[in-house]
Amino acid sequence: MISFSDMDNMNPNNFYEGLFPMLQIFQTPAILEIIHAIIGIVPNSPLTVFSQVFSRVFMVWGICKFSSYSQASYWFLIMSEMWSMSEVVRYLYYTLKLICNKVDWIPFGWSSFKQTPSRINCCLCGTLIQPNPSNMCVNCIRNEVDITEGISKSLTVNWCKKCGRYLLPPAKWIFAELESRDLLSLCLKKIKGLSKVKLIDASFLYTEPHSKRLRIKCTVQKEVFVGTILQQTFQVIYVVHNLMCPDCHKSETDHTWKSLAQVRQKVPHKKTFFYLEQLILKKNLHNKMIDIEESPFGIDFFFSHRSHAKNLVSFLQSHFITRFSSSKTLISQDTNSNTYNYKYTFCVEIAPICRDDFICLPPQICKKMGGISPFLICNKLSNLIHLMDFWTLKTYEIDTLNYWRDPFESTLNSKYLTGYMVVDIEYTNIRLGKYMLAEVSVSRLSDIENNDTVFITKTHLGNLLNVGDYVLGYDMSSLNVNTDFLEEYEQKGITVPETVLIKKYYPKKLRRKYRNWELKRLKMKEMEKKKAKMEDEEQQIEEFYEEIEENEDIRKKINLYHKNDEKNKQQENEKEKYKSNNNLGMELESEENEKEENQDEEEVEDESLYPDLPTVPIEELLDKLNLKD
C-alpha cells in the first residue's frame, strides 16, 4: 500500500497519494452495511450502523478529499493505520466465527470464537434463564399469569333418573355411561371460556357414584407473550341435578302420546308376547317407549313420535308373520299457519300359530304346496312358519305373503297336551338335523292303572325317547276337534292319527331346582286379574322358560342373566358330580325342614331318570343383572 521509495523522503504528500485511492475503494462499499441493517439481513440497529459507517465515509469524502491540510498531515497516516488494524482484527474474527459454527471440530485455541447462547437473570427471582420476551422464568410466569381465568370451573349437569339420559343443551337428551366419551364431550361443551385456550387433554377423575358429582381434569395451552406458550392443568366439578326429561314427563301424564302400536295375537296364551318382550329388551327398543299397557289379547306400546312406532312395526315384521293397518285422528289444527296435530295408531296382528301347535291344513293349501300331508306340527317360528310332517320328517315353509293370502289357524295348541309313557320304541335311520324318526308304543298316564290301552304312532323324537320316558302329545282319539276339514279328509280316506307326540316331558320341580338364570321384564301397566288367571299366567311363564331351555335358537336372540345365588351354584356342582360319577343313589344335603328334605330326595330319584335334562350353559349367561333397570 505504501511506496517504500516515497517513505524514504518522509513526505506526507507521498502518503496521501499512495493511500487515498485504496481508502476510497474499501470504505465506500461499507454503505451496504447500512442497507443490510435496514432490510433485516443482519440483526443490528440501523442507527448504530449508520453512525459507524457514515463517520468513516465522511472523513474520506468530506474532509480528506477537499482539505489540503489533512492531506499534508501525519495524522492521515496514523488514521489509515488505525483503520487497517481494526478492520483486519474485525474481519478475521467474523471469518473464524463462521468457520467454527459450521464445522464440528474446532482448532485448539479457537473455542472462544464458537457462538454460545447468552443467559440473563429472571426479573423477579434472579434465576439464570435464556432470554425471552417476558424476561421471566417459567415458575414466575405461572405465578403471575393465569390462562384459566374466565373459564367456568363449577357447573351443573341435568340427569333424568327414570330413563338415565343427560341433557345436552338446548333440548337434546342423550344416553351416556359414567366416564364415557359421550359424557366427557357433553361436559366439555358446557364449559364457558374454553374456546379462548387450546385444549390438550381431558379425562375423568374418580368420584363416588352416590356423590352426584363429576370431576374432569383439563390441560390447556395459551400464548401469553410473543413466542412464550404456557400450559396449565385445572379441574372442573359438575353437580348432577335430577330433571325429568319431556318423554318421561309425558309417560307420567295421560293422553300425551303421539303414536300407538297395538300388537295382537288371538291365542289362549301369551308365550309369544313373553318372547317379544325379551326381543325388545335385547334391542333396547323400550327406551323410546312412553308407556306400555297390557290388553286381553296383546300389548299396547305408546310413543312420542310416529317414526318410533313405525320402527317397532318393521321390527315385528322381521321376526313374526304379521300384517298391520294404520289410522290417524285429528286432535287440533291451526288454520293460520296450516298446521295439524294428529295421533297415529298402528294395529299389528300376529299370525295365530305358535310353536308345538298341531295344524290341519285346508285342502286348497295342500294342493298349492304339491299335495302335502294335511296333518303337520309347527316346530319353529320366525318371519316364516316352519311346518314338519311327523310321519316322514319332511319340512315346509310358509312366508308372510302366502299365509295372509290363505290364512289358517292352529287346530290344537299346547293347552291340550296330554301325558304319555313310552312302552316300546323302534328306531329308524331316517334323520333330519336333531330329529330322528321312530315308531313308538305309548300309553296314557291316566290309563296306566285303569286299562291296558296302547297307541302305536310315529314320532320325530326318536333321538330323545327311551322306554319308560314320559312324553307330551295330543290325544286325537278323545279330543273334540271342530274343524270342517277333518270331515272332508275322512271322506277321502285320510284318517287322523290317534296320537301326535310333541316333546319329551321333564318334571317341573326338577327344572326349577337347576334353573340358574333369570330374565328381565318390561315395566307395563297390567290389567286387573283374578287369582285363577294369575296362576294360569305363571304356568305360561314356566312353559316359556322350558322352551328357552330346550331351544338354542331362542337363546341366541335374547339375553339370559345369571342368578347370584350360592345355593344354585352348589346345586349345579352337585348335578355335575352326579353326572360324572353316575351315582344313582346320591342324596343331597339340605338345611331345610323334614318336608323339604323328603321332596329333595324324590327329586334326586327323578333326576336319575333324566340325565339329558335340558339346561342353559353357564357361558350363555350374562352377569350384573339389575332388576330395577
mmCIF file with all atom_site columns, N, CA, C and O in Angstrom, residues 25 99 112 140 187 198 230 270 286 304 323 354 383 484 531 560 584 605:
data_model
loop_
_atom_site.group_PDB
_atom_site.id
_atom_site.type_symbol
_atom_site.label_atom_id
_atom_site.label_alt_id
_atom_site.label_comp_id
_atom_site.label_asym_id
_atom_site.label_entity_id
_atom_site.label_seq_id
_atom_site.pdbx_PDB_ins_code
_atom_site.Cartn_x
_atom_site.Cartn_y
_atom_site.Cartn_z
_atom_site.occupancy
_atom_site.B_iso_or_equiv
_atom_site.pdbx_formal_charge
_atom_site.auth_seq_id
_atom_site.auth_comp_id
_atom_site.auth_asym_id
_atom_site.auth_atom_id
_atom_site.pdbx_PDB_model_num
ATOM 1  N N  . ILE A 1 25  ? -11.687  2.888   -2.232 1.00 0.00 ? 25  ILE A N  1
ATOM 2  C CA . ILE A 1 25  ? -12.211  1.591   -2.716 1.00 0.00 ? 25  ILE A CA 1
ATOM 3  C C  . ILE A 1 25  ? -12.808  0.766   -1.578 1.00 0.00 ? 25  ILE A C  1
ATOM 4  O O  . ILE A 1 25  ? -13.870  0.156   -1.723 1.00 0.00 ? 25  ILE A O  1
ATOM 5  N N  . ILE A 1 99  ? -16.484  -20.122 10.482 1.00 0.00 ? 99  ILE A N  1
ATOM 6  C CA . ILE A 1 99  ? -15.872  -21.449 10.296 1.00 0.00 ? 99  ILE A CA 1
ATOM 7  C C  . ILE A 1 99  ? -16.166  -22.347 11.492 1.00 0.00 ? 99  ILE A C  1
ATOM 8  O O  . ILE A 1 99  ? -16.547  -23.506 11.341 1.00 0.00 ? 99  ILE A O  1
ATOM 9  N N  . SER A 1 112 ? -13.141  -19.866 21.763 1.00 0.00 ? 112 SER A N  1
ATOM 10 C CA . SER A 1 112 ? -13.764  -18.595 22.127 1.00 0.00 ? 112 SER A CA 1
ATOM 11 C C  . SER A 1 112 ? -14.552  -17.994 20.987 1.00 0.00 ? 112 SER A C  1
ATOM 12 O O  . SER A 1 112 ? -15.405  -17.132 21.194 1.00 0.00 ? 112 SER A O  1
ATOM 13 N N  . CYS A 1 140 ? -42.131  -18.165 37.545 1.00 0.00 ? 140 CYS A N  1
ATOM 14 C CA . CYS A 1 140 ? -42.650  -16.814 37.759 1.00 0.00 ? 140 CYS A CA 1
ATOM 15 C C  . CYS A 1 140 ? -43.785  -16.493 36.789 1.00 0.00 ? 140 CYS A C  1
ATOM 16 O O  . CYS A 1 140 ? -44.741  -15.802 37.150 1.00 0.00 ? 140 CYS A O  1
ATOM 17 N N  . CYS A 1 187 ? -69.862  -32.758 28.847 1.00 0.00 ? 187 CYS A N  1
ATOM 18 C CA . CYS A 1 187 ? -69.351  -31.886 29.918 1.00 0.00 ? 187 CYS A CA 1
ATOM 19 C C  . CYS A 1 187 ? -68.443  -30.784 29.363 1.00 0.00 ? 187 CYS A C  1
ATOM 20 O O  . CYS A 1 187 ? -68.497  -29.641 29.818 1.00 0.00 ? 187 CYS A O  1
ATOM 21 N N  . LYS A 1 198 ? -56.265  -23.459 24.074 1.00 0.00 ? 198 LYS A N  1
ATOM 22 C CA . LYS A 1 198 ? -56.140  -24.682 23.291 1.00 0.00 ? 198 LYS A CA 1
ATOM 23 C C  . LYS A 1 198 ? -56.206  -25.879 24.236 1.00 0.00 ? 198 LYS A C  1
ATOM 24 O O  . LYS A 1 198 ? -55.356  -26.010 25.126 1.00 0.00 ? 198 LYS A O  1
ATOM 25 N N  . LEU A 1 230 ? -47.729  -21.045 27.497 1.00 0.00 ? 230 LEU A N  1
ATOM 26 C CA . LEU A 1 230 ? -47.874  -21.544 28.860 1.00 0.00 ? 230 LEU A CA 1
ATOM 27 C C  . LEU A 1 230 ? -48.918  -22.650 28.884 1.00 0.00 ? 230 LEU A C  1
ATOM 28 O O  . LEU A 1 230 ? -49.964  -22.542 28.252 1.00 0.00 ? 230 LEU A O  1
ATOM 29 N N  . LYS A 1 270 ? -99.927  -66.362 26.259 1.00 0.00 ? 270 LYS A N  1
ATOM 30 C CA . LYS A 1 270 ? -99.136  -65.163 25.970 1.00 0.00 ? 270 LYS A CA 1
ATOM 31 C C  . LYS A 1 270 ? -97.656  -65.476 25.817 1.00 0.00 ? 270 LYS A C  1
ATOM 32 O O  . LYS A 1 270 ? -96.809  -64.610 26.053 1.00 0.00 ? 270 LYS A O  1
ATOM 33 N N  . HIS A 1 286 ? -87.247  -50.451 24.102 1.00 0.00 ? 286 HIS A N  1
ATOM 34 C CA . HIS A 1 286 ? -88.105  -49.911 25.161 1.00 0.00 ? 286 HIS A CA 1
ATOM 35 C C  . HIS A 1 286 ? -87.690  -48.512 25.586 1.00 0.00 ? 286 HIS A C  1
ATOM 36 O O  . HIS A 1 286 ? -88.454  -47.820 26.261 1.00 0.00 ? 286 HIS A O  1
ATOM 37 N N  . SER A 1 304 ? -93.798  -41.208 21.536 1.00 0.00 ? 304 SER A N  1
ATOM 38 C CA . SER A 1 304 ? -93.911  -39.754 21.390 1.00 0.00 ? 304 SER A CA 1
ATOM 39 C C  . SER A 1 304 ? -93.745  -39.307 19.946 1.00 0.00 ? 304 SER A C  1
ATOM 40 O O  . SER A 1 304 ? -93.993  -38.138 19.639 1.00 0.00 ? 304 SER A O  1
ATOM 41 N N  . ARG A 1 323 ? -99.367  -58.709 9.869  1.00 0.00 ? 323 ARG A N  1
ATOM 42 C CA . ARG A 1 323 ? -99.954  -57.727 8.975  1.00 0.00 ? 323 ARG A CA 1
ATOM 43 C C  . ARG A 1 323 ? -100.459 -56.576 9.844  1.00 0.00 ? 323 ARG A C  1
ATOM 44 O O  . ARG A 1 323 ? -100.781 -56.771 11.019 1.00 0.00 ? 323 ARG A O  1
ATOM 45 N N  . CYS A 1 354 ? -98.335  -70.948 16.831 1.00 0.00 ? 354 CYS A N  1
ATOM 46 C CA . CYS A 1 354 ? -97.250  -70.970 17.807 1.00 0.00 ? 354 CYS A CA 1
ATOM 47 C C  . CYS A 1 354 ? -96.491  -72.290 17.691 1.00 0.00 ? 354 CYS A C  1
ATOM 48 O O  . CYS A 1 354 ? -96.949  -73.248 17.067 1.00 0.00 ? 354 CYS A O  1
ATOM 49 N N  . ASN A 1 383 ? -89.965  -65.100 10.788 1.00 0.00 ? 383 ASN A N  1
ATOM 50 C CA . ASN A 1 383 ? -90.779  -64.447 9.770  1.00 0.00 ? 383 ASN A CA 1
ATOM 51 C C  . ASN A 1 383 ? -91.279  -65.443 8.732  1.00 0.00 ? 383 ASN A C  1
ATOM 52 O O  . ASN A 1 383 ? -91.841  -65.075 7.708  1.00 0.00 ? 383 ASN A O  1
ATOM 53 N N  . ASP A 1 484 ? -113.953 -78.252 9.909  1.00 0.00 ? 484 ASP A N  1
ATOM 54 C CA . ASP A 1 484 ? -114.682 -78.771 8.754  1.00 0.00 ? 484 ASP A CA 1
ATOM 55 C C  . ASP A 1 484 ? -113.791 -79.603 7.844  1.00 0.00 ? 484 ASP A C  1
ATOM 56 O O  . ASP A 1 484 ? -114.282 -80.476 7.106  1.00 0.00 ? 484 ASP A O  1
ATOM 57 N N  . LYS A 1 531 ? -107.438 -64.561 40.639 1.00 0.00 ? 531 LYS A N  1
ATOM 58 C CA . LYS A 1 531 ? -106.408 -65.476 41.111 1.00 0.00 ? 531 LYS A CA 1
ATOM 59 C C  . LYS A 1 531 ? -106.180 -66.611 40.127 1.00 0.00 ? 531 LYS A C  1
ATOM 60 O O  . LYS A 1 531 ? -105.033 -67.003 39.847 1.00 0.00 ? 531 LYS A O  1
ATOM 61 N N  . LEU A 1 560 ? -79.993  -63.751 28.678 1.00 0.00 ? 560 LEU A N  1
ATOM 62 C CA . LEU A 1 560 ? -80.226  -64.508 29.904 1.00 0.00 ? 560 LEU A CA 1
ATOM 63 C C  . LEU A 1 560 ? -79.206  -64.067 30.941 1.00 0.00 ? 560 LEU A C  1
ATOM 64 O O  . LEU A 1 560 ? -78.026  -63.903 30.616 1.00 0.00 ? 560 LEU A O  1
ATOM 65 N N  . LEU A 1 584 ? -76.535  -93.251 41.082 1.00 0.00 ? 584 LEU A N  1
ATOM 66 C CA . LEU A 1 584 ? -77.977  -93.114 41.102 1.00 0.00 ? 584 LEU A CA 1
ATOM 67 C C  . LEU A 1 584 ? -78.526  -92.947 42.498 1.00 0.00 ? 584 LEU A C  1
ATOM 68 O O  . LEU A 1 584 ? -79.661  -92.527 42.683 1.00 0.00 ? 584 LEU A O  1
ATOM 69 N N  . GLU A 1 605 ? -84.320  -88.840 42.997 1.00 0.00 ? 605 GLU A N  1
ATOM 70 C CA . GLU A 1 605 ? -84.718  -90.093 42.366 1.00 0.00 ? 605 GLU A CA 1
ATOM 71 C C  . GLU A 1 605 ? -85.226  -89.836 40.953 1.00 0.00 ? 605 GLU A C  1
ATOM 72 O O  . GLU A 1 605 ? -84.934  -90.588 40.030 1.00 0.00 ? 605 GLU A O  1
#
